[in-house]
Coordinates of C-alpha atoms in Angstrom, one line a residue:
Chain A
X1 CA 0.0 0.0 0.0
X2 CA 3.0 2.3 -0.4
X3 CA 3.0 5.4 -2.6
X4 CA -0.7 5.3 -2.5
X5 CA -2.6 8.5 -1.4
X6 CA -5.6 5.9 -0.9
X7 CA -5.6 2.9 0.1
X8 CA -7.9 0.3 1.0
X9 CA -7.5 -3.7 2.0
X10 CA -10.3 -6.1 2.6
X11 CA -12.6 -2.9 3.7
X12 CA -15.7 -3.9 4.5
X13 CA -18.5 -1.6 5.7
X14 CA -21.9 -2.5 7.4
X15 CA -25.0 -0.8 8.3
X16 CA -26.7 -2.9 10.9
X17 CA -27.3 -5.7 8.1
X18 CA -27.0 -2.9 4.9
X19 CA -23.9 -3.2 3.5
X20 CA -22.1 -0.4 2.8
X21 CA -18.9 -1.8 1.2
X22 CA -17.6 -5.9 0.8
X23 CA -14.1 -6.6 1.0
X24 CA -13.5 -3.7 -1.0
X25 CA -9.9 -3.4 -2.2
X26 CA -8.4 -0.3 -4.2
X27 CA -5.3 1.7 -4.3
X28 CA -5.6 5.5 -5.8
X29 CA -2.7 7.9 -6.8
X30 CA -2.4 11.2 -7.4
X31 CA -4.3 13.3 -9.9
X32 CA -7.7 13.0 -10.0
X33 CA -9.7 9.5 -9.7
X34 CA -13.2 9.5 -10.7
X35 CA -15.8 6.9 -8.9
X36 CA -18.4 5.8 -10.3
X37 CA -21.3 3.4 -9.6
X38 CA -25.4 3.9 -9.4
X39 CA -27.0 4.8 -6.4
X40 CA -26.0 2.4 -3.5
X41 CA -22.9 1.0 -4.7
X42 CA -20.7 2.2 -2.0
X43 CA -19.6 5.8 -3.2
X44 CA -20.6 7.9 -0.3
X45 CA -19.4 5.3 2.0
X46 CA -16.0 5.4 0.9
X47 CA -15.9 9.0 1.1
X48 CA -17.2 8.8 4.7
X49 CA -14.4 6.3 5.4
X50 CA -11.6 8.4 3.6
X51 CA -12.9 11.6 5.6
X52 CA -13.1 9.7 9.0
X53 CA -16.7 10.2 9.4
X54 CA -17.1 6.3 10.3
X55 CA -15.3 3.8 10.9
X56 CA -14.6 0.2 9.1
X57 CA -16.4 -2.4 10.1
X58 CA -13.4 -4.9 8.9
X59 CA -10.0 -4.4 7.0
X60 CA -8.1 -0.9 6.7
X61 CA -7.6 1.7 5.4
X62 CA -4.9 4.3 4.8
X63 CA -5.2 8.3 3.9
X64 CA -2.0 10.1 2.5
X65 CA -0.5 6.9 4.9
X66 CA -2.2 7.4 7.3
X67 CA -6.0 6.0 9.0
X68 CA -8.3 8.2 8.7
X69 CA -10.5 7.1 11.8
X70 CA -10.5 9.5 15.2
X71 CA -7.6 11.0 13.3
X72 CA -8.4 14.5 13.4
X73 CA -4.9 16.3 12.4
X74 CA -5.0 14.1 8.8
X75 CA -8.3 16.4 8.7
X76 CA -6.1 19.2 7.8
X77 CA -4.8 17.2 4.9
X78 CA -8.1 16.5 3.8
X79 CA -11.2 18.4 2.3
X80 CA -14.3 16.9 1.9
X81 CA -17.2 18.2 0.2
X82 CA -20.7 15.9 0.8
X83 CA -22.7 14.6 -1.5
X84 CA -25.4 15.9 0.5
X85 CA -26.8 19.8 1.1
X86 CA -25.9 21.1 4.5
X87 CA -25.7 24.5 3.9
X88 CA -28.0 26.8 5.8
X89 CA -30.1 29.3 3.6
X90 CA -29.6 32.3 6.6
X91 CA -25.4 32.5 5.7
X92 CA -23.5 34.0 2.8
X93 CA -20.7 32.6 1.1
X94 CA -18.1 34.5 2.8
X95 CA -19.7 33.5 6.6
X96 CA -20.0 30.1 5.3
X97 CA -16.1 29.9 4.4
X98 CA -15.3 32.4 7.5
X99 CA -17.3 29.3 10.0
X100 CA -15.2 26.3 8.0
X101 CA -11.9 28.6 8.2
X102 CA -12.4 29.1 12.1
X103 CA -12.2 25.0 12.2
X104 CA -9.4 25.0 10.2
X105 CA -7.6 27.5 12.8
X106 CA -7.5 30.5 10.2
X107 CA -8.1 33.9 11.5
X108 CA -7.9 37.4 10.7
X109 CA -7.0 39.2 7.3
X110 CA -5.1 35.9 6.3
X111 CA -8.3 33.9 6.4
X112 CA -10.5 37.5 4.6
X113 CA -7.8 36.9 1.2
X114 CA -8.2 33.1 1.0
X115 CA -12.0 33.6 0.8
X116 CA -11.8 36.0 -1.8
X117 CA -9.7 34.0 -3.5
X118 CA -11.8 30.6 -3.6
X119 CA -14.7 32.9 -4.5
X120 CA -12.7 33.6 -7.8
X121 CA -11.6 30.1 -8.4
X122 CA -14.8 28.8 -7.6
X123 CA -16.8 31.3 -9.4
X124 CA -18.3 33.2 -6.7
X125 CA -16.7 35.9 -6.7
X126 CA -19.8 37.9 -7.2
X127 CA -21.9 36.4 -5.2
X128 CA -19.5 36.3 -2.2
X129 CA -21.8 38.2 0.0
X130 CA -25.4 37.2 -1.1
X131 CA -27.7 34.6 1.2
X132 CA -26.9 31.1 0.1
X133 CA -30.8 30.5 0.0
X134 CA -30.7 32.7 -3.0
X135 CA -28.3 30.5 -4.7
X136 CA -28.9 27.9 -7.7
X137 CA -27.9 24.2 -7.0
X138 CA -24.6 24.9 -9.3
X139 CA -23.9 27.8 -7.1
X140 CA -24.8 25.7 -3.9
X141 CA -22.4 23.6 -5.2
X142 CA -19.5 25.4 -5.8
X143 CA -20.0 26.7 -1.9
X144 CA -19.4 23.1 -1.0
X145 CA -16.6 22.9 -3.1
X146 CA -14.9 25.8 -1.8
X147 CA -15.5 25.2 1.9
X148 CA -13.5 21.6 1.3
X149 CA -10.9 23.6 -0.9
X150 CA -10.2 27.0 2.0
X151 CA -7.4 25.3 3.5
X152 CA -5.6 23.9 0.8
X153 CA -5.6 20.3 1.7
X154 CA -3.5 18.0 -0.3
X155 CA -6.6 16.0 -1.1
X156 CA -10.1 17.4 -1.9
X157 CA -12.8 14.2 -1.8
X158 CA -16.0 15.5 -3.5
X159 CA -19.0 13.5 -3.6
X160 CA -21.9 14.1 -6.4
X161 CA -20.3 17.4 -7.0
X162 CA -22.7 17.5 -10.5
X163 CA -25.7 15.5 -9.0
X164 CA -29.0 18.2 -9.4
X165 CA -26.9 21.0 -11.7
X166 CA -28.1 22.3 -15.3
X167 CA -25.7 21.7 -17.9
X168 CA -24.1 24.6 -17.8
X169 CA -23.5 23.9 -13.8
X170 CA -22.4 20.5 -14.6
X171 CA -19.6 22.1 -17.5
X172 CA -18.2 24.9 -15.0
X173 CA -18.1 22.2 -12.4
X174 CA -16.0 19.9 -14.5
X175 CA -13.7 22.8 -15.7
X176 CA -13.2 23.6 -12.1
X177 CA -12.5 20.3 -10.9
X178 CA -10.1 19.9 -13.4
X179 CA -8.6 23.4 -12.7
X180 CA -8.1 22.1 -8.9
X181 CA -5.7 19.4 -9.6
X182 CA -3.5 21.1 -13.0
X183 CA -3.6 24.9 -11.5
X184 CA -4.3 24.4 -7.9
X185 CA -2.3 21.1 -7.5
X186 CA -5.0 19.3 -5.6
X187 CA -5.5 15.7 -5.8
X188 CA -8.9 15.3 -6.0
X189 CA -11.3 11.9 -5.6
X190 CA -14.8 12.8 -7.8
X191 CA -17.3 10.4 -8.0
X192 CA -20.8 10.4 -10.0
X193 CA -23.0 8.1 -11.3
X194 CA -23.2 9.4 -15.0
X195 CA -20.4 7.5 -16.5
X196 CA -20.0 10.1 -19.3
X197 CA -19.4 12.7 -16.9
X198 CA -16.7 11.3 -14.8
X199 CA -15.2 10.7 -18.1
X200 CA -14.8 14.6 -18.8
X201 CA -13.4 14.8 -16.0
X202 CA -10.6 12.1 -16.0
X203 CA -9.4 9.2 -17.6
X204 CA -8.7 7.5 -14.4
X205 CA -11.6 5.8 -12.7
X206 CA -12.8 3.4 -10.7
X207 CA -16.3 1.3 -11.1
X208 CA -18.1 0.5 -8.1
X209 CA -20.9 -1.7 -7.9
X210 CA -23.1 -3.2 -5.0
X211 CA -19.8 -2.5 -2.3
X212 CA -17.1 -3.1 -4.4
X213 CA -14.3 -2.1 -7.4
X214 CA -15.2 -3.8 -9.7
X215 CA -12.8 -2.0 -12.6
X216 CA -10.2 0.5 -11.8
X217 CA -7.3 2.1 -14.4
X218 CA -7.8 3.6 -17.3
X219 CA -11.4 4.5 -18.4
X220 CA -10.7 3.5 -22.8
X221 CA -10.1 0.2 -20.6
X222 CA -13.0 0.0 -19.1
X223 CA -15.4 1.5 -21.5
X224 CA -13.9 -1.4 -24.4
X225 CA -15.5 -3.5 -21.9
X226 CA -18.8 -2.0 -21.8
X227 CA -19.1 -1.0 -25.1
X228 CA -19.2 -4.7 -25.9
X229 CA -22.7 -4.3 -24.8
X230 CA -24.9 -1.8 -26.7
X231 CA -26.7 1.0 -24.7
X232 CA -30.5 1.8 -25.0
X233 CA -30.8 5.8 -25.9
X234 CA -34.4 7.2 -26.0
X235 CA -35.2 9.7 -28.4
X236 CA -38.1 11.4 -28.6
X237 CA -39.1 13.7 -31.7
X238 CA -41.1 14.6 -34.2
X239 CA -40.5 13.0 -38.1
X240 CA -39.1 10.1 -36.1
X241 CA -39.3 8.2 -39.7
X242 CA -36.7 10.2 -41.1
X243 CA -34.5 10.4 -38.5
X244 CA -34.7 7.2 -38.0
X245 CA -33.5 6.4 -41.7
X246 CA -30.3 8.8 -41.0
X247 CA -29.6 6.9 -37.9
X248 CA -29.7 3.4 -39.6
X249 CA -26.3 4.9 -41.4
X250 CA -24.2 5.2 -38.2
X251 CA -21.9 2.3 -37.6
X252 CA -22.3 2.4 -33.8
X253 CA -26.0 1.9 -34.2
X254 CA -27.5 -1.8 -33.7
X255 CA -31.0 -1.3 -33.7
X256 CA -33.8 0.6 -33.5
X257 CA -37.3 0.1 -31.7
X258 CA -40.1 2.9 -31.9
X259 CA -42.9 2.8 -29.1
X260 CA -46.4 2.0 -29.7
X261 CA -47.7 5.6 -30.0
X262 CA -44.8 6.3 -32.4
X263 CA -43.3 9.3 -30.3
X264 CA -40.1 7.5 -29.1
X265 CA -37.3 5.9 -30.6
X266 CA -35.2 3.5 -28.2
X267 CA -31.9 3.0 -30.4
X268 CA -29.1 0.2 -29.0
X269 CA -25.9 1.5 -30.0
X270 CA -22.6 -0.2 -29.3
X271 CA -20.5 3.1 -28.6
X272 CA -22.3 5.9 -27.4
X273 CA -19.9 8.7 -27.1
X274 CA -20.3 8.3 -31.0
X275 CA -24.0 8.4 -31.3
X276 CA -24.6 12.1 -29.2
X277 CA -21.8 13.1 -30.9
X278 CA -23.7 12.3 -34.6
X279 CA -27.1 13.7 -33.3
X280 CA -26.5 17.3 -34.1
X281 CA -25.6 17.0 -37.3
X282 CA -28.7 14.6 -37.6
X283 CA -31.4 16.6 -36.3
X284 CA -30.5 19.5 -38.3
X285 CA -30.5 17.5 -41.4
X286 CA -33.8 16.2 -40.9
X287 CA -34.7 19.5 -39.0
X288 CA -36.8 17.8 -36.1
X289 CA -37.3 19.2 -32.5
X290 CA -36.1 17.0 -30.2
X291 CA -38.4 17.2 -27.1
X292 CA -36.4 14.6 -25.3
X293 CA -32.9 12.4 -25.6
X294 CA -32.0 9.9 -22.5
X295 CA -29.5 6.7 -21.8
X296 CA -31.7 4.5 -20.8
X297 CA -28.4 2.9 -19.5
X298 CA -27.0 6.4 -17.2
X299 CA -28.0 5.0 -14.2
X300 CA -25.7 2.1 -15.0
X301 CA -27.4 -0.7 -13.7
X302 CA -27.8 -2.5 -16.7
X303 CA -23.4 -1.6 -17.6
X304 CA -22.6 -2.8 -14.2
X305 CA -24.6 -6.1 -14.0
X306 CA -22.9 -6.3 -17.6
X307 CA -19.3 -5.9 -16.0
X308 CA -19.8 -7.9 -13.2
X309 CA -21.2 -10.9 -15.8
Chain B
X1 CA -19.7 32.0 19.9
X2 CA -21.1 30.0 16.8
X3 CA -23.5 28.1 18.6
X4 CA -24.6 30.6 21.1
X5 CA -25.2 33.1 18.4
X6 CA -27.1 30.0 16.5
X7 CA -29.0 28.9 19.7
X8 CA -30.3 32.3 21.1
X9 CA -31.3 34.0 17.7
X10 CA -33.3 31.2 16.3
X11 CA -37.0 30.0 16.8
X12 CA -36.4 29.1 19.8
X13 CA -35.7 32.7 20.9
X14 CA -39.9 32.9 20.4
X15 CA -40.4 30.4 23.0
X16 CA -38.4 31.7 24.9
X17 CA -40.0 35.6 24.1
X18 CA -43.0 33.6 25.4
X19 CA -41.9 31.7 28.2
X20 CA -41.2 35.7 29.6
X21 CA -44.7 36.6 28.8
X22 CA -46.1 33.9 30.4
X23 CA -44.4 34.0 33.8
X24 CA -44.6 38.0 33.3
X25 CA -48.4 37.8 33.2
X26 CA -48.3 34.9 36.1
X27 CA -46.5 37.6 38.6
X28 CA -48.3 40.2 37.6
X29 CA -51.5 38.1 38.5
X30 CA -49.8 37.3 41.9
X31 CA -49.6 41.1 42.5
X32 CA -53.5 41.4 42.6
X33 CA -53.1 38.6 45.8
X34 CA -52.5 39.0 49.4
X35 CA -49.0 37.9 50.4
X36 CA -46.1 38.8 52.1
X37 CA -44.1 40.5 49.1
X38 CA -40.7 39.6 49.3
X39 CA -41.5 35.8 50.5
X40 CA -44.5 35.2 48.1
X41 CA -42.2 37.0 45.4
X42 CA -39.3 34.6 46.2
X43 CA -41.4 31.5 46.1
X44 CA -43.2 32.6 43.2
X45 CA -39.7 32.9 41.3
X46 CA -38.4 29.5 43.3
X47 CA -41.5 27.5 41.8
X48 CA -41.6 28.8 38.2
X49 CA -38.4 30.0 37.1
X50 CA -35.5 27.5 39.3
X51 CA -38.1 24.4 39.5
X52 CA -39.9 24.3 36.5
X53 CA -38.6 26.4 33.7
X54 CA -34.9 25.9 34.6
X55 CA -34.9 22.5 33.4
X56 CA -37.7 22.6 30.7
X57 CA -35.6 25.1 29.1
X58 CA -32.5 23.5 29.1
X59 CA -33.9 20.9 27.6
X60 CA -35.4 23.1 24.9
X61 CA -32.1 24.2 24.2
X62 CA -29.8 21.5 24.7
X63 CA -31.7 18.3 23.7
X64 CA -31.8 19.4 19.9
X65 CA -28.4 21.4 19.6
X66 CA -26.4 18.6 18.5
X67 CA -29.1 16.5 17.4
X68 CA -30.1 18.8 15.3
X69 CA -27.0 19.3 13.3
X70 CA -26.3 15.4 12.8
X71 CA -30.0 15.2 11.2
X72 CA -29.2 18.1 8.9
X73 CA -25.7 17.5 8.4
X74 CA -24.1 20.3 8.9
X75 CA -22.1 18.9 11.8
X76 CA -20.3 17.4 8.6
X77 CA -18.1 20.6 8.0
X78 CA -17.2 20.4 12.2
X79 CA -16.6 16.7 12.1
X80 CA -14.2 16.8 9.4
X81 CA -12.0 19.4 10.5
X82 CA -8.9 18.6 13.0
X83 CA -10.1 20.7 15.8
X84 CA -10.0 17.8 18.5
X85 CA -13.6 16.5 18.7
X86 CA -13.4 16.7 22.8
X87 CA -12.4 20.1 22.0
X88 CA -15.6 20.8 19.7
X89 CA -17.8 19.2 22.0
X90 CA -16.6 21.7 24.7
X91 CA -17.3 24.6 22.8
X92 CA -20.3 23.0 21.9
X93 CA -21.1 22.4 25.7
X94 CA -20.0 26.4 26.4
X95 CA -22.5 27.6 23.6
X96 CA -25.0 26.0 25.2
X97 CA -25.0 26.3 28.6
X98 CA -24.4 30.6 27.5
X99 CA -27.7 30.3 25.6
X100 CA -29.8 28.9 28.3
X101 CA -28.4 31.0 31.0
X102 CA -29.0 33.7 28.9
X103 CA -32.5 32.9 28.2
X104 CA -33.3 31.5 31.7
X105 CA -32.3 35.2 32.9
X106 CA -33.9 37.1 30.3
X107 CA -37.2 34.9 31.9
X108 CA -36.3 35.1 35.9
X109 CA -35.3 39.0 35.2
X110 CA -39.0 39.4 33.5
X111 CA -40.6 37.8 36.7
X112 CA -38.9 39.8 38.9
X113 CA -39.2 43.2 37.7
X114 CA -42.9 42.9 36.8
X115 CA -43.7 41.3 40.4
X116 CA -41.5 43.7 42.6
X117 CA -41.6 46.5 39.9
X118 CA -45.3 46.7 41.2
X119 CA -45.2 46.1 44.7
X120 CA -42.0 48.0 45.4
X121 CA -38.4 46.5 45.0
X122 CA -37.7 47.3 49.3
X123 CA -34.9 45.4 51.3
X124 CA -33.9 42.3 50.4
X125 CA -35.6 41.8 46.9
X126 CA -31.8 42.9 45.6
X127 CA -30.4 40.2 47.6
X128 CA -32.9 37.5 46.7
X129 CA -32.4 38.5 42.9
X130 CA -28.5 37.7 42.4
X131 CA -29.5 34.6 44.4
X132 CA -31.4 33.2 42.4
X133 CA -29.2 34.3 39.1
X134 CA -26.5 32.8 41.0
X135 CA -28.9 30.0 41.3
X136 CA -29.9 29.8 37.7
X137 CA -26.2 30.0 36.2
X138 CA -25.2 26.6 38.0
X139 CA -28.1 25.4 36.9
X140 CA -27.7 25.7 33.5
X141 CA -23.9 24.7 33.7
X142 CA -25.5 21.5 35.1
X143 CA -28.9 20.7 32.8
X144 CA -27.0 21.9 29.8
X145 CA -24.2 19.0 30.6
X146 CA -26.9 16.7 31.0
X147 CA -29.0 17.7 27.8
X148 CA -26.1 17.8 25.2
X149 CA -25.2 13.9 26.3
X150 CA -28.6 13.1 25.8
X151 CA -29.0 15.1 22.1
X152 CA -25.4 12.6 21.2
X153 CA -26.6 9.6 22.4
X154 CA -30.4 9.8 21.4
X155 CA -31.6 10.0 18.5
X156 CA -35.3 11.2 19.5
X157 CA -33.7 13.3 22.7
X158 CA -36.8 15.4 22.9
X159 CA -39.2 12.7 24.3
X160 CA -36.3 11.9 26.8
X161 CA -36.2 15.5 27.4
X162 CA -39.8 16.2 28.3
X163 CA -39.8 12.9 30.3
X164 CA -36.6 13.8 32.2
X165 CA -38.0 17.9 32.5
X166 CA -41.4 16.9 33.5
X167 CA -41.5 13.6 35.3
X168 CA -38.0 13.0 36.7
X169 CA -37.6 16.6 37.6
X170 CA -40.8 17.9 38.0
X171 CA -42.2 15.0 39.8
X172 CA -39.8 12.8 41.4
X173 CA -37.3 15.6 42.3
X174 CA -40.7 17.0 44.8
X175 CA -41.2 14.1 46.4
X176 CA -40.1 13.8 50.2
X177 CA -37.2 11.8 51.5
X178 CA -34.1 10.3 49.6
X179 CA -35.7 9.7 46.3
X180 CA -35.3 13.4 45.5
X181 CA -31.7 13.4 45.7
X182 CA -31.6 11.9 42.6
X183 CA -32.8 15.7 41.1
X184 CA -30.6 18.0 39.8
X185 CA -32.8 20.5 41.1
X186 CA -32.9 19.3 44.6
X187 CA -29.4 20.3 44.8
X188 CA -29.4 23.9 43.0
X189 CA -32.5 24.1 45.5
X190 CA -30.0 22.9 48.2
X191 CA -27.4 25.6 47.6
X192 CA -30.4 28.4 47.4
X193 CA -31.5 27.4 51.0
X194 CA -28.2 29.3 52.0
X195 CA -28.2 32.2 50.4
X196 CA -31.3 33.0 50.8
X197 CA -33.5 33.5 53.8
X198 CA -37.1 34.3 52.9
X199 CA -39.6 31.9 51.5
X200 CA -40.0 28.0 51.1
X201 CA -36.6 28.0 49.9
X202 CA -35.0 29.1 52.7
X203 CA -36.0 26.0 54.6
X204 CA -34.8 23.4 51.8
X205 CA -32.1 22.1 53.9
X206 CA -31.8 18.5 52.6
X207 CA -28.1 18.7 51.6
X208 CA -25.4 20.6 52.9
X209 CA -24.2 23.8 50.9
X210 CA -21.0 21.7 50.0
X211 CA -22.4 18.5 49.5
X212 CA -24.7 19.8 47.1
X213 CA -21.5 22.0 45.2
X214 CA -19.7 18.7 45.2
X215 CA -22.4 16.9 43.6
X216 CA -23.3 19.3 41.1
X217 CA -19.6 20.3 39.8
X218 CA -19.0 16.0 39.8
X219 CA -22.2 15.7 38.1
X220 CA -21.8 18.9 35.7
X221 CA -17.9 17.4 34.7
X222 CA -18.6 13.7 34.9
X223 CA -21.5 14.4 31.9
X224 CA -18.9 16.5 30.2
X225 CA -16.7 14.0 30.2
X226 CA -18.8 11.0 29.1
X227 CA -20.3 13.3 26.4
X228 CA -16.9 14.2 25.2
X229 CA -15.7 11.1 24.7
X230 CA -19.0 9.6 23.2
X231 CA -18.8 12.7 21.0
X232 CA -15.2 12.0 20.1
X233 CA -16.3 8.4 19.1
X234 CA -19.1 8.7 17.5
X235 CA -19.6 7.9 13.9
X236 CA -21.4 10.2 11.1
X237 CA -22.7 8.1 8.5

């Protein structure tokens, strides 16, 4: 387990009888690791056992070498944004940061500057003093962020940082993410359970799925595995017929299914990243208004029981 | 600072804004009655502020303090930062027992002036005052230490509160003989019976002035204690 920032051996997590993580092995090293898994698989609980927060049930595990549990100076190493709201509506940014700086022992005018300055990276730097209730859930967001970020830990865990955002959240999110670790020199955990996300955000990942890695390393290793096994993508339109024609000319796509009423068009394709990339051009060709476009796989259930056989 | 600030200018500042009302409009009723002012003022203060509100309002206070931040999570950001958890827990503990002095004042100070604002301050009502905030500081060190354990280890603590406020303290700690010992109140009551010498009060003499110092200050730490290192334990799933 040396050389690891994270490391974990035979973790095993319970909740009563819940499990939270089985035997759960993984090493992680610097740069930025995305996790992902569908709801349940053991995300959050990893976080809570890299942050401290609880405690393993069985096995170890190690933090920038060091475990995490009742370990509350490796805190200051760490910076851990929840997956979870806890922000109260009554503060502002910069009282929110001020209340997580006082934890972190910072004081004074030393403190004031490092708030402005996460408000810039972050993106808040206009909103520093405005009533987090006000705030959008990409803006609520980036507050998390920056409260795990104030102290400048060496590694920044941040859990569901795009769950609930607009698209335009989810984008600045990533960019700042990825800003943390090549400008601000952070090594940062992310997990998700959109696949295609985490893989803006990193090539580096690791699957989890019902309490344990299933795949870690390289995600164009992983995703040859999955794309093995074509993806369902709903799209729903008008003059289906036509685009439907267009779409029988991609190589990626398998097949095609409309729904009774004719509205929807469920298309198995083998490499998806390829498909949304076509659909553009596609729609304005045909010049159809796409009322709706969805993986029917994003909640990965149907990739992961495909990984795990 | 944080949790004093948090505790005293929230909702429950209303209830407390009432609480003064209420025993306000109770003394100024007992001004209308016959009765020796100074004693009937003193028990009146004894019976509603120090025996009943004392402990229903540090249970108010401290049964949903911490409680209430593990439910919404915010305890998360505390948690997770290297300030020693005993450490937090103590400054949790300080905020609290702060904010229900404060508020047990703002009620006791209410009840006095309306009663002997009316019927005329005279000798001794000065005396029987910083008695009884004496009184209602050690109190609150001591109810507060109790209710913060309870708000950590439970995760309803407001049906142990109004159990513990109501029937443990209200009831048990009342009745004669040895049983009541087992009250926190009987020994703030204890202490009280010695520094001051009008009213029911004045003839509580159940424990000695220091055995009831001893006990509270044991009892006051001792729940510290346990509560800091059950805080210091405790997971945060």
């Amino acid at each position: 387990m040396t050389g690891a920032i994270v490391a974990a051996k035979a973790l095993s997590k319970w909740y009563g009888e819940v499990i939270g993580l089985n035997s759960f092995d993984l090493e992680l090293h610097e740069g930025i690791t995305g996790f992902v898994g569908p709801n349940g698989s053991g995300k959050s609980t990893f976080f809570k056992l890299v942050s401290g927060l609880i405690r393993p049930s069985v096995g170890q595990i190690r933090v920038l070498g060091e475990d995490p549990w009742a370990n509350q100076p490796l805190m200051a190493r760490l910076g851990f944004c929840p997956d979870y709201d806890n922000l109260s509506d009554e503060q502002t940014f910069r009282s929110f940061l001020a209340f997580v700086g006082g934890l972190h022992g910072m004081r004074g005018p030393t403190m004031g500057s490092r708030i402005e300055e996460v408000a810039r990276i972050v993106g808040m730097g206009e909103h520093i003093d405005r009533r987090i209730g006000g705030y959008s859930k990409g803006m609520r967001q980036r507050t998390k962020i920056a409260g795990a970020m104030l102290h400048e830990p060496e590694l920044l865990l941040l859990d569901e940082p795009l769950s609930g955002t607009d698209p335009l959240g989810r984008r600045e999110i990533i960019a700042l993410v990825q800003s943390l670790h090549a400008e601000h020199g952070h090594n940062v955990i992310v997990s998700s359970h959109v696949l295609h996300e985490i893989e803006r955000l990193t090539p580096q990942v690791a699957v989890l799925y019902k309490g344990r890695a299933i795949a870690t390393g390289n995600i164009q290793e992983i995703r040859g595995l999955i794309d093995k096994h074509p993806h369902n993508i709903l799209v729903e339109s008008d003059r289906l017929d036509e685009l439907a024609k267009r779409l029988v000319g991609l190589p990626c796509v398998v097949s095609m299914q409309f729904s009774p009423d004719r509205t929807g068009l469920t298309v198995q394709v083998t490499r998806p990243e390829e498909f949304f990339a076509a659909m553009p051009g596609l729609v304005e060709a045909v010049g159809c208004r796409v009322r709706r476009m969805l993986s029917l796989d994003d909640d990965l259930e149907s990739v992961f029981r495909y990984l795990v056989g | 600072m944080y949790t004093f600030r948090k505790l005293l200018f929230s909702r429950r500042i209303f209830i407390t804004l009432l609480i003064a009302l209420f025993v306000g409009g109770v003394m100024a009723y007992a001004t209308t009655q016959e009765m020796d002012t100074l004693a009937g003022g003193t028990d009146m203060l004894d019976n509603i502020v120090l025996s009943f509100f004392m402990p229903v309002m540090a249970m108010i206070y401290g049964s949903s303090l911490v409680r209430d931040e593990i439910d919404d999570r915010s305890i998360t950001q505390v948690v997770a930062s290297p300030m020693d958890r005993m450490v937090t827990y103590a400054g949790y503990y300080l905020g609290l027992a702060a904010s229900v002095c404060a508020a047990i004042l703002l009620v006791l100070t209410t009840g006095f002036l309306v009663f002997f604002g009316a019927l005329g301050f005279g000798a001794g009502s000065g005396h029987v005052y910083g008695s009884m905030v004496a009184l209602v500081v050690i109190g609150s060190f001591a109810y507060s230490a109790l209710f913060i354990l309870v708000s950590v280890l439970i995760s309803h603590p407001v049906y142990f509160g109004l159990l513990y406020a109501f029937i443990w303290e209200g009831y048990i700690g009342s009745i004669p003989g040895n049983i009541r010992l087992l009250a926190v109140k009987h020994y703030v009551r204890s202490l009280g019976a010695h520094w001051i010498d009008v009213g029911a009060i004045s003839r509580y003499n159940a424990s000695t002035p220091g055995d009831a110092a001893t006990v509270l200050a044991v009892l006051t730490v001792g729940l510290l204690v346990v509560g800091a290192l059950v805080f210091r334990r405790k997971e945060f799933p």
